[in-house]
């Protein structure tokens, strides 16, 4: 991942934009200063942006202390997240569109779901879930296409206090089964098929396969999306479309404590299996809604489009919870940017008069390759703000986004955050902070970034600095724990650097105090903006009978940002072949899902190891990058000739 140090050009918002913005440069400075000097007072005030059943009296009770990490916000308050996202808007905007749904196939009709309709649908779904035995605190896995029912399902869980765990529809049956078991879910909600880019993923049959490895008591609620034939297990499977006809239109929102869990979302880390990130109700909603409003300068009546999938945190915070808590119109898109052609995003922007558009650098790079015509033929004049998230954006992509999509006039918000953070931590506020291509600029309110020396762990206090990015204090959207494993939470985020939250990212701060993310410093790779743990792909590979050992690293990839490079040592007596290579790629797709497919597999008779047997990934990374000059110290290798062999074969690849 390159660090775009070369582009320090400042892009300031126009005077007209600033005049209408929620926050100007002066206001940002004053509000930020208040947010860090008096977090209690600041958040006591801003916590009121949502409705509380019982108002909080305690605001912040957080500790990053070793062995005693504990994060609580608004802890004695109670609320209902679904009532905040729906009911409280009914009196003033019952007839306003809450969700615009744009289907995969542009020939099919879009849907406009009003807040009143959203209320009815969510209540019915909540009643169906209750009818299936789901109670407060129970876990519900959601494995759905990008259809409105995904939002109904999330909000229905929130309504009755059940905890949802969404599994991206691109994950395999094995990955789904592991997540159902991981949180001991009572119900899994799925659909017959998920149409995407003109193709269909068989979600129901994937779910059937996953459930073979789950408890018999797990029930399955099936939404009919395509109407295709599916197999049915009597007694286990429930037909959503039928039940929704009968279900009651009203379900009272339960009173939920601020620190009761709202959702679990599995994400990859540098070690072991993915961990269940837990977000709770009050602080998360305050933070998601506040960042949605300020980062995108969202105003009443705007049409907001985040292109992420609800299977990722971006979809949770910026398709569903943030926008709906703000009474926004949020667009949900089932398709992909390049089908039926590379103009789809822009066709949708024109069709629905989108005002804020939020996507990922990988999508921008993929579209850049198709030239400017697919963009310029559409009217994008309604767009006011452009956003990006998921990985560092390279200046070429930033400039294309700015010039071609934004006509050089729309502020670009490059938002840095994580599944763990719940919402944006570093981001320009479009009316307040001039941008630099490739920099996520400055912290959001209440966020205190610090750069530490990776070796000593000491905070670098000069303005210009480079090191690892940590956070000094909590913010309301912070994850609270790893599901069922608080120790792992402490170990992952609070043990390398004591008294700080460690993000896992490297970072540079320039002389103006702007932050530039340089990419992960751990064994997590970022493929098309999706996190993938190298350990996960490795354990999938070694689960194959012919594989003795595997080491996986990231390498620069023109569209994906990083690609997956696997070094594979075969079992004695197994001959490498093109067939086996293909089989291993397919194997990983089945074990985890298509997003984990290795882009390159290199046969490795041996892997570079230290004398104590630890694989030296640093060297493997360099070889994958075709960077042999900088292999560094290889003197601790048990067998240095292994490296020569790997280089030779990498080079032979051309
Ligand atoms: C990376 C996605 C640079 C980063 C919301 C982080 C970014 C990881 C940016 C989290 C950005 C996300 N600039 N890097 N604007 N946004 N990242 O959990 O490495 O899927 O740690 O959350 O993506 O990925 P996650």
XYZ file of C-alpha atoms and ligand atoms in Angstrom:
679
model
C 0.000 0.000 0.000
C 1.621 3.243 -1.039
C 1.600 6.249 1.149
C 0.539 9.155 -1.021
C 2.945 11.688 0.421
C 3.329 13.459 -2.863
C -0.029 15.195 -2.999
C -0.261 17.883 -0.393
C -2.550 20.063 -2.473
C -5.366 21.450 -0.329
C -8.924 21.361 -1.649
C -11.213 23.740 0.203
C -15.026 23.653 0.034
C -16.754 26.440 -1.888
C -18.139 29.452 -0.030
C -21.647 28.358 -0.991
C -21.078 24.924 0.531
C -19.669 26.404 3.737
C -22.598 28.804 4.046
C -25.023 25.882 4.242
C -22.828 23.448 6.185
C -23.639 22.119 9.664
C -20.077 22.794 10.779
C -17.610 25.439 9.598
C -13.863 25.508 10.240
C -14.233 27.690 13.357
C -17.070 25.581 14.715
C -15.075 22.403 14.155
C -12.163 23.784 16.157
C -14.360 24.912 19.018
C -16.466 21.746 19.119
C -13.440 19.473 18.860
C -11.643 21.305 21.664
C -14.719 20.999 23.882
C -15.171 17.307 22.985
C -11.719 16.363 24.241
C -11.379 18.766 27.164
C -14.830 17.982 28.505
C -16.033 14.673 27.040
C -18.647 14.219 29.770
C -20.300 17.542 29.018
C -19.941 17.206 25.268
C -21.525 13.762 25.075
C -24.138 14.527 27.725
C -25.382 17.117 25.277
C -25.006 15.157 22.033
C -26.424 11.962 23.538
C -29.740 13.798 23.461
C -29.843 13.633 19.689
C -31.647 10.300 20.068
C -34.754 9.494 22.127
C -34.308 7.810 25.486
C -37.023 5.972 27.354
C -35.215 6.611 30.615
C -32.671 9.418 30.227
C -29.096 8.699 31.290
C -27.490 10.426 34.223
C -24.076 8.794 33.811
C -22.344 9.639 30.536
C -18.897 8.081 30.331
C -17.433 5.243 32.309
C -14.510 3.880 30.360
C -11.132 2.395 31.123
C -8.322 1.144 28.865
C -6.296 0.025 31.918
C -4.455 -3.282 31.506
C -6.527 -6.171 32.818
C -9.503 -3.904 33.485
C -10.687 -2.707 30.071
C -14.290 -1.671 30.455
C -16.296 0.601 28.192
C -19.686 1.986 29.102
C -21.540 4.995 27.751
C -24.883 6.380 28.929
C -25.043 3.243 31.068
C -28.129 3.993 33.151
C -30.207 5.143 30.172
C -32.725 2.963 28.328
C -33.952 3.228 24.759
C -35.116 1.281 21.765
C -32.995 1.531 18.639
C -35.790 0.550 16.268
C -38.140 3.155 17.775
C -35.385 5.729 17.235
C -34.999 4.681 13.610
C -38.725 4.478 12.873
C -41.403 5.389 15.416
C -40.099 8.780 16.360
C -40.290 9.917 12.729
C -43.865 8.757 12.156
C -45.612 11.928 13.294
C -43.536 14.222 11.104
C -42.461 12.040 8.198
C -44.639 8.942 8.059
C -45.149 9.419 4.323
C -41.523 10.252 3.565
C -39.464 7.549 1.887
C -37.199 5.852 4.398
C -35.625 3.323 2.036
C -35.251 3.453 -1.718
C -34.524 -0.025 -2.936
C -32.813 -0.364 -6.301
C -32.841 -3.981 -7.514
C -29.989 -5.804 -9.210
C -31.643 -5.723 -12.616
C -32.357 -2.166 -13.797
C -35.348 -3.509 -15.722
C -37.038 -4.366 -12.430
C -38.855 -1.687 -10.520
C -37.323 0.223 -7.628
C -39.260 0.349 -4.369
C -39.914 3.356 -2.161
C -40.629 2.322 1.417
C -42.076 5.068 3.582
C -41.434 5.356 7.301
C -45.003 4.127 7.933
C -44.420 1.103 5.741
C -41.062 0.479 7.388
C -42.867 0.517 10.717
C -45.433 -2.046 9.589
C -42.861 -4.309 7.977
C -40.511 -4.197 10.935
C -43.315 -4.878 13.404
C -44.479 -7.858 11.386
C -40.967 -9.255 11.184
C -40.569 -8.719 14.940
C -43.812 -10.581 15.587
C -42.736 -13.421 13.312
C -39.443 -13.729 15.191
C -41.246 -13.714 18.516
C -43.563 -16.380 17.153
C -40.487 -18.475 16.373
C -39.425 -18.200 19.986
C -36.884 -15.368 19.773
C -36.614 -13.398 23.020
C -34.583 -10.475 24.302
C -30.871 -11.290 24.267
C -31.241 -14.215 21.819
C -29.031 -14.179 18.721
C -30.372 -14.121 15.177
C -28.117 -14.656 12.172
C -29.066 -12.714 9.034
C -27.834 -14.093 5.690
C -29.724 -12.083 3.111
C -29.274 -10.296 -0.195
C -29.367 -6.499 -0.254
C -33.148 -6.340 0.013
C -35.369 -4.247 2.295
C -36.065 -7.351 4.376
C -32.451 -7.131 5.571
C -33.240 -3.758 7.145
C -36.581 -5.036 8.513
C -34.755 -7.989 10.051
C -32.114 -5.794 11.720
C -34.690 -3.370 13.059
C -37.019 -6.193 14.138
C -34.223 -7.686 16.226
C -33.521 -4.272 17.719
C -37.212 -3.863 18.445
C -37.439 -6.952 20.642
C -33.906 -6.747 21.997
C -32.552 -9.707 20.048
C -28.946 -9.455 18.887
C -28.304 -9.755 15.163
C -25.223 -11.119 13.515
C -25.166 -10.490 9.786
C -23.183 -12.817 7.592
C -22.271 -11.367 4.193
C -24.156 -13.256 1.470
C -20.837 -13.976 -0.270
C -19.669 -16.224 2.545
C -19.685 -19.988 2.177
C -21.849 -22.518 4.056
C -18.868 -23.364 6.288
C -18.298 -19.738 7.251
C -22.046 -19.301 7.845
C -22.230 -22.425 10.000
C -19.263 -21.281 12.084
C -20.975 -17.946 12.735
C -24.320 -19.554 13.606
C -22.533 -21.793 16.103
C -20.181 -19.030 17.263
C -23.025 -17.026 18.759
C -25.374 -19.967 19.393
C -28.079 -18.414 17.214
C -31.691 -19.454 17.602
C -32.785 -18.426 14.122
C -31.136 -17.783 10.779
C -32.906 -15.516 8.307
C -32.137 -16.150 4.653
C -33.629 -15.946 1.155
C -34.083 -18.389 -1.697
C -31.435 -16.773 -3.882
C -29.413 -13.566 -3.941
C -29.311 -11.962 -7.393
C -26.146 -9.954 -7.938
C -24.623 -8.734 -11.162
C -27.041 -10.905 -13.175
C -26.012 -14.061 -11.335
C -27.622 -15.819 -8.406
C -26.144 -17.120 -5.156
C -28.153 -20.014 -3.719
C -28.534 -18.699 -0.184
C -31.104 -21.232 0.947
C -29.112 -24.247 -0.164
C -25.995 -22.691 1.402
C -27.971 -22.325 4.613
C -29.184 -25.929 4.392
C -25.550 -27.033 4.077
C -24.487 -24.814 6.996
C -27.282 -26.095 9.228
C -26.022 -29.675 8.846
C -23.282 -28.599 11.253
C -25.524 -26.727 13.686
C -27.836 -27.703 16.504
C -31.145 -29.232 15.397
C -33.015 -26.530 17.279
C -31.868 -23.721 14.942
C -34.824 -22.456 12.903
C -34.715 -20.905 9.478
C -36.864 -18.017 8.214
C -36.889 -17.841 4.425
C -37.635 -14.723 2.366
C -38.736 -15.330 -1.210
C -36.617 -13.044 -3.357
C -36.528 -14.807 -6.715
C -39.315 -17.348 -6.236
C -37.045 -20.148 -7.462
C -37.608 -23.662 -6.248
C -35.861 -24.502 -2.977
C -35.794 -27.485 -0.674
C -37.850 -27.230 2.460
C -37.362 -28.808 5.884
C -40.775 -29.107 7.539
C -40.726 -27.956 11.141
C -37.411 -26.129 10.751
C -38.098 -23.754 7.858
C -40.560 -20.870 8.115
C -41.959 -19.018 5.119
C -41.555 -15.278 5.702
C -43.777 -14.173 2.830
C -46.660 -16.294 4.086
C -46.210 -15.396 7.741
C -45.937 -11.679 6.942
C -49.448 -11.738 5.474
C -50.881 -12.803 8.803
C -48.543 -11.125 11.272
C -49.784 -8.250 13.387
C -48.865 -4.735 12.211
C -47.807 -3.635 15.637
C -45.127 -4.778 18.013
C -44.274 -2.637 21.011
C -40.619 -1.610 21.163
C -38.904 -3.199 24.167
C -37.088 -1.076 26.721
C -33.396 -1.824 26.245
C -30.486 -0.733 28.414
C -27.900 1.459 26.695
C -25.235 -1.193 27.190
C -27.321 -4.148 26.020
C -25.887 -5.579 22.794
C -27.379 -4.455 19.493
C -25.326 -6.622 17.175
C -22.371 -8.910 16.705
C -20.341 -8.650 13.534
C -17.535 -11.070 12.768
C -14.332 -9.575 11.464
C -10.901 -10.903 10.597
C -7.901 -10.324 12.770
C -4.263 -11.289 12.585
C -4.680 -14.513 14.531
C -7.140 -17.363 14.679
C -10.700 -17.378 13.513
C -12.719 -14.184 12.966
C -13.908 -12.570 16.151
C -17.395 -11.396 17.016
C -17.217 -7.636 17.481
C -19.957 -6.583 19.914
C -21.670 -3.212 19.643
C -24.217 -2.046 22.176
C -27.287 0.107 21.758
C -27.052 3.661 23.114
C -23.519 4.844 22.388
C -23.454 3.138 19.008
C -26.626 4.837 17.826
C -25.540 8.265 19.068
C -22.237 7.866 17.266
C -23.578 6.366 14.016
C -26.225 9.052 13.666
C -23.930 11.917 14.595
C -21.169 10.896 12.188
C -23.753 10.342 9.448
C -25.067 13.857 9.851
C -21.765 15.700 10.193
C -19.407 13.732 7.962
C -21.771 13.813 5.014
C -23.268 17.174 5.952
C -26.620 15.450 5.717
C -29.643 17.761 5.626
C -33.336 16.950 5.903
C -34.719 15.819 2.571
C -31.382 14.636 1.181
C -31.125 11.247 -0.532
C -28.185 9.341 0.899
C -26.510 6.415 -0.809
C -23.902 4.163 0.745
C -22.963 1.410 -1.716
C -21.659 -1.027 0.916
C -23.327 -4.341 1.704
C -25.216 -4.652 5.000
C -22.925 -7.614 5.667
C -20.150 -5.143 6.518
C -20.084 -2.547 9.260
C -20.369 0.264 6.723
C -23.798 -1.048 5.779
C -24.836 -1.294 9.436
C -23.869 2.264 10.345
C -24.451 4.114 7.065
C -27.245 2.294 5.252
C -29.417 1.448 8.221
C -28.766 2.814 11.706
C -27.169 6.243 11.118
C -29.404 7.445 8.271
C -32.658 6.066 9.704
C -31.966 7.494 13.157
C -31.643 10.836 11.356
C -34.935 10.415 9.503
C -33.081 10.248 6.198
C -33.942 8.642 2.898
C -31.376 5.910 2.477
C -30.757 4.049 -0.751
C -30.137 0.330 -0.741
C -28.661 -1.196 -3.889
C -28.763 -4.895 -4.616
C -26.376 -4.909 -7.568
C -22.765 -4.284 -8.481
C -21.043 -1.228 -10.030
C -20.187 -2.881 -13.343
C -23.400 -4.662 -14.311
C -25.131 -4.398 -16.758
C -22.408 -1.866 -17.525
C -19.889 0.409 -15.848
C -22.389 3.277 -15.688
C -24.716 1.616 -13.166
C -23.699 3.673 -10.115
C -24.174 6.896 -12.032
C -27.438 5.754 -13.589
C -28.746 5.111 -10.070
C -27.463 8.495 -8.833
C -29.295 10.235 -11.673
C -32.468 8.157 -11.349
C -32.876 8.707 -7.606
C -31.297 12.176 -7.419
C -28.691 11.124 -4.921
C -27.215 13.897 -2.749
C -24.469 12.079 -0.882
C -22.636 9.158 -2.422
C -20.358 6.894 -0.347
C -18.267 4.100 -1.860
C -14.888 2.326 -1.715
C -11.591 3.016 -3.515
C -11.658 -0.447 -5.099
C -14.953 0.396 -6.840
C -13.536 3.719 -8.010
C -10.459 2.008 -9.439
C -12.558 -0.615 -11.185
C -14.708 2.111 -12.776
C -11.733 4.284 -13.739
C -10.632 1.490 -16.024
C -13.786 2.050 -18.113
C -13.007 5.686 -18.846
C -15.133 8.789 -18.328
C -18.013 8.186 -20.774
C -20.046 5.936 -18.466
C -19.953 8.768 -15.915
C -20.394 11.876 -18.032
C -23.482 10.622 -19.806
C -25.458 10.900 -16.560
C -26.641 13.985 -14.725
C -24.850 13.981 -11.392
C -25.712 17.564 -10.490
C -27.646 16.572 -7.345
C -24.521 15.171 -5.674
C -23.208 17.414 -2.907
C -20.692 15.221 -1.090
C -18.646 12.188 -2.152
C -17.290 9.734 0.370
C -14.808 6.885 0.458
C -13.978 4.140 2.936
C -12.247 0.810 3.280
C -8.612 1.367 2.395
C -6.193 4.173 1.662
C -7.271 5.883 -1.542
C -4.465 6.399 -4.011
C -4.204 9.924 -5.476
C -5.053 8.750 -9.024
C -8.356 7.360 -7.818
C -8.979 10.413 -5.626
C -8.354 12.766 -8.555
C -10.597 10.792 -10.878
C -13.372 10.764 -8.268
C -12.907 14.476 -7.754
C -12.587 15.531 -11.402
C -14.867 13.125 -13.237
C -17.572 12.330 -10.680
C -17.400 15.500 -8.577
C -16.625 17.867 -11.489
C -13.970 19.364 -9.221
C -16.663 20.924 -7.039
C -17.793 18.347 -4.496
C -15.963 17.815 -1.236
C -14.585 14.281 -0.841
C -14.710 12.776 2.629
C -12.105 10.048 3.060
C -13.354 8.313 6.198
C -11.030 6.119 8.223
C -12.655 3.742 10.666
C -13.134 0.056 11.464
C -15.721 -2.558 12.368
C -14.473 -2.040 15.906
C -15.024 1.719 15.948
C -18.721 1.718 14.981
C -18.378 4.955 13.007
C -15.878 7.372 11.471
C -12.847 8.294 13.575
C -10.738 10.260 11.114
C -12.580 12.189 8.427
C -12.922 15.629 6.962
C -16.156 17.426 7.797
C -16.917 18.690 4.314
C -17.686 22.318 5.176
C -14.925 22.646 7.743
C -11.797 20.759 6.768
C -9.950 21.291 3.468
C -8.919 17.932 2.044
C -5.680 16.504 0.655
C -5.932 13.571 -1.777
C -5.161 10.405 0.160
C -5.481 11.793 3.683
C -8.337 11.035 6.073
C -7.403 14.464 7.531
C -8.473 15.098 11.142
C -10.311 13.400 14.022
C -14.069 13.443 14.512
C -15.391 14.955 17.751
C -14.215 13.156 20.857
C -11.589 11.130 19.005
C -8.008 11.413 20.242
C -5.601 9.787 17.798
C -1.992 9.297 18.806
C 0.987 7.970 16.890
C 3.245 5.621 18.800
C 6.720 4.433 18.064
C 6.130 0.773 17.174
C 9.295 -0.350 18.950
C 9.196 1.607 22.200
C 5.464 2.232 22.397
C 6.177 5.855 23.247
C 3.821 8.554 21.998
C 5.398 10.737 19.334
C 4.368 14.241 20.260
C 5.831 16.225 17.364
C 3.214 17.240 14.816
C 4.990 15.437 11.983
C 5.231 11.810 13.024
C 5.075 8.266 11.708
C 4.274 5.044 13.548
C 1.285 3.003 14.649
C -2.126 4.578 15.111
C -3.758 4.292 18.519
C -6.599 6.012 20.317
C -6.031 7.549 23.689
C -9.571 7.527 24.992
C -12.959 5.999 24.249
C -15.757 7.328 22.004
C -19.394 6.220 22.233
C -19.319 3.982 19.116
C -16.417 1.858 20.297
C -16.891 -1.942 20.377
C -17.393 -3.224 23.906
C -15.998 -6.732 23.770
C -15.355 -9.781 21.632
C -18.439 -11.976 21.858
C -17.910 -14.496 24.613
C -14.218 -13.662 24.996
C -13.391 -10.435 26.805
C -9.827 -11.612 27.284
C -9.331 -11.787 23.533
C -10.686 -8.235 23.289
C -8.080 -7.000 25.748
C -5.300 -8.998 24.169
C -6.068 -7.910 20.603
C -6.545 -4.209 21.147
C -5.043 -3.196 24.482
C -2.007 -5.350 25.172
C 0.633 -4.295 22.620
C 0.438 -0.673 23.761
C -0.790 -0.295 27.327
C -3.593 2.167 28.041
C -4.312 2.747 24.356
C -6.679 1.201 21.833
C -4.451 -0.166 19.055
C -5.998 0.078 15.594
C -3.651 -2.292 13.758
C -2.937 0.461 11.206
C 0.236 2.350 10.426
C -0.058 6.097 10.067
C 1.818 9.276 9.247
C 0.920 12.739 10.557
C 2.140 15.583 8.370
C 3.281 19.053 9.389
C -0.317 20.334 9.190
C -1.452 17.644 11.633
C -3.244 15.683 8.875
C -3.378 11.889 9.226
C -2.402 9.540 6.383
C -3.169 5.857 6.896
C -0.420 3.668 5.472
C -2.197 0.295 5.815
C -2.267 -2.572 8.274
C 0.819 -3.329 10.306
C -0.454 -6.773 11.330
C -1.241 -9.917 9.358
C -4.503 -8.615 8.045
C -4.818 -7.920 4.340
C -7.287 -5.579 2.763
C -8.787 -7.087 -0.379
C -11.168 -4.730 -2.173
C -11.782 -2.991 1.125
C -12.607 -6.298 2.863
C -10.536 -7.512 5.736
C -9.037 -10.943 5.496
C -6.796 -12.548 8.068
C -3.849 -14.356 6.512
C -4.204 -16.992 9.249
C -7.740 -17.749 8.115
C -6.737 -18.399 4.508
C -3.765 -20.454 5.685
C -5.867 -22.693 7.868
C -8.301 -23.218 4.996
C -5.404 -24.247 2.734
C -3.807 -26.663 5.181
C -7.188 -28.299 5.715
C -6.788 -29.703 2.167
C -5.389 -33.257 2.110
C -2.593 -32.419 -0.313
C -1.293 -29.369 1.549
C 1.418 -29.696 4.173
C 1.955 -26.047 4.928
C 0.858 -22.625 3.686
C 1.817 -19.005 4.213
C -0.334 -16.177 2.939
C 0.609 -12.527 2.415
C -0.804 -9.505 0.610
C 0.715 -8.001 -2.541
C -0.153 -4.826 -4.484
C -3.093 -5.340 -6.849
C -4.234 -2.669 -9.299
C -7.976 -2.962 -8.623
C -8.299 -4.758 -5.297
C -5.656 -2.710 -3.485
C -4.156 -5.899 -2.150
C -4.340 -9.359 -3.620
C -3.953 -12.690 -1.804
C -0.623 -14.435 -2.417
C -0.312 -17.963 -1.068
C 2.884 -19.978 -0.727
C 1.947 -23.636 -0.546
C 4.081 -26.622 0.427
C 2.539 -29.865 -0.781
C 2.550 -33.186 1.037
C 5.429 -35.487 0.233
C 4.841 -37.253 -3.043
C 2.162 -34.837 -4.312
C 3.120 -33.232 -7.617
C 2.214 -29.596 -8.299
C -0.092 -29.062 -11.272
C -2.361 -26.425 -12.787
C -5.274 -28.639 -11.834
C -4.276 -28.731 -8.206
C -3.800 -24.965 -8.224
C -7.362 -24.519 -9.461
C -8.636 -27.049 -6.977
C -7.014 -25.172 -4.090
C -8.553 -21.871 -5.183
C -11.943 -23.563 -5.333
C -11.294 -25.177 -1.974
C -10.681 -21.824 -0.270
C -13.815 -20.399 -1.877
C -15.795 -23.260 -0.389
C -14.164 -23.013 3.019
C -14.494 -19.242 3.415
C -16.043 -17.594 0.349
C -15.071 -16.004 -2.971
C -13.529 -12.946 -1.286
C -10.825 -15.183 0.188
C -9.787 -16.739 -3.154
C -6.009 -16.681 -3.560
C -5.022 -14.571 -6.573
C -1.637 -16.273 -6.866
C -0.435 -19.599 -5.538
C 3.275 -20.309 -5.582
C 4.484 -23.845 -4.923
C 7.039 -23.640 -2.154
C 9.224 -26.680 -1.476
C 10.103 -24.952 1.799
C 9.131 -21.780 3.666
C 11.629 -19.382 5.206
C 11.660 -20.066 8.928
C 13.640 -18.964 11.914
C 15.497 -21.621 13.859
C 12.601 -21.692 16.276
C 10.271 -22.542 13.390
C 8.508 -19.202 12.954
C 7.671 -18.341 9.350
C 9.339 -15.075 8.306
C 6.482 -13.346 6.584
C 8.426 -10.162 6.083
C 10.519 -12.012 3.511
C 7.520 -13.640 1.870
C 5.860 -10.260 1.561
C 8.903 -8.804 -0.188
C 9.088 -11.711 -2.617
C 5.381 -11.375 -3.387
C 5.952 -7.672 -4.057
C 8.844 -8.499 -6.417
C 11.093 -6.467 -4.144
C 14.219 -8.533 -3.675
C 16.641 -5.743 -2.878
C 15.206 -5.226 0.565
C 14.854 -8.670 2.061
C 16.531 -7.431 5.233
C 18.304 -9.637 7.672
C 18.095 -13.284 6.624
C 20.816 -14.469 8.986
C 18.351 -15.931 11.453
C 16.896 -18.278 8.847
C 17.274 -21.975 9.494
C 17.883 -22.640 5.787
C 18.646 -19.535 3.682
C 18.584 -21.517 0.412
C 14.797 -21.720 0.729
C 14.625 -18.037 -0.097
C 16.655 -18.390 -3.304
C 14.309 -21.069 -4.496
C 11.248 -18.922 -3.820
C 12.734 -15.900 -5.585
C 13.698 -17.952 -8.583
C 10.187 -19.271 -8.966
C 8.565 -15.927 -8.368
C 10.795 -14.423 -11.029
C 10.034 -17.208 -13.464
C 6.421 -16.207 -13.237
C 7.364 -12.992 -15.091
C -8.803 0.137 6.458
C -14.290 -0.678 7.395
C -7.305 3.979 4.887
C -7.904 0.199 7.681
C -15.006 0.604 7.837
C -8.799 -0.283 8.799
C -8.881 2.521 5.688
C -9.629 -1.341 8.095
C -9.895 3.494 5.514
C -10.966 -1.560 8.739
C -9.517 4.764 4.973
C -10.772 1.711 6.359
N -8.218 4.956 4.674
N -7.606 2.773 5.370
N -10.397 5.733 4.737
N -11.049 2.950 5.944
N -9.476 1.425 6.203
O -13.193 -3.304 9.802
O -6.802 -0.656 7.491
O -13.791 -3.641 7.370
O -8.096 -0.813 9.892
O -14.001 -1.431 8.502
O -9.778 -0.844 6.753
O -11.754 -2.423 7.962
P -13.223 -2.786 8.415
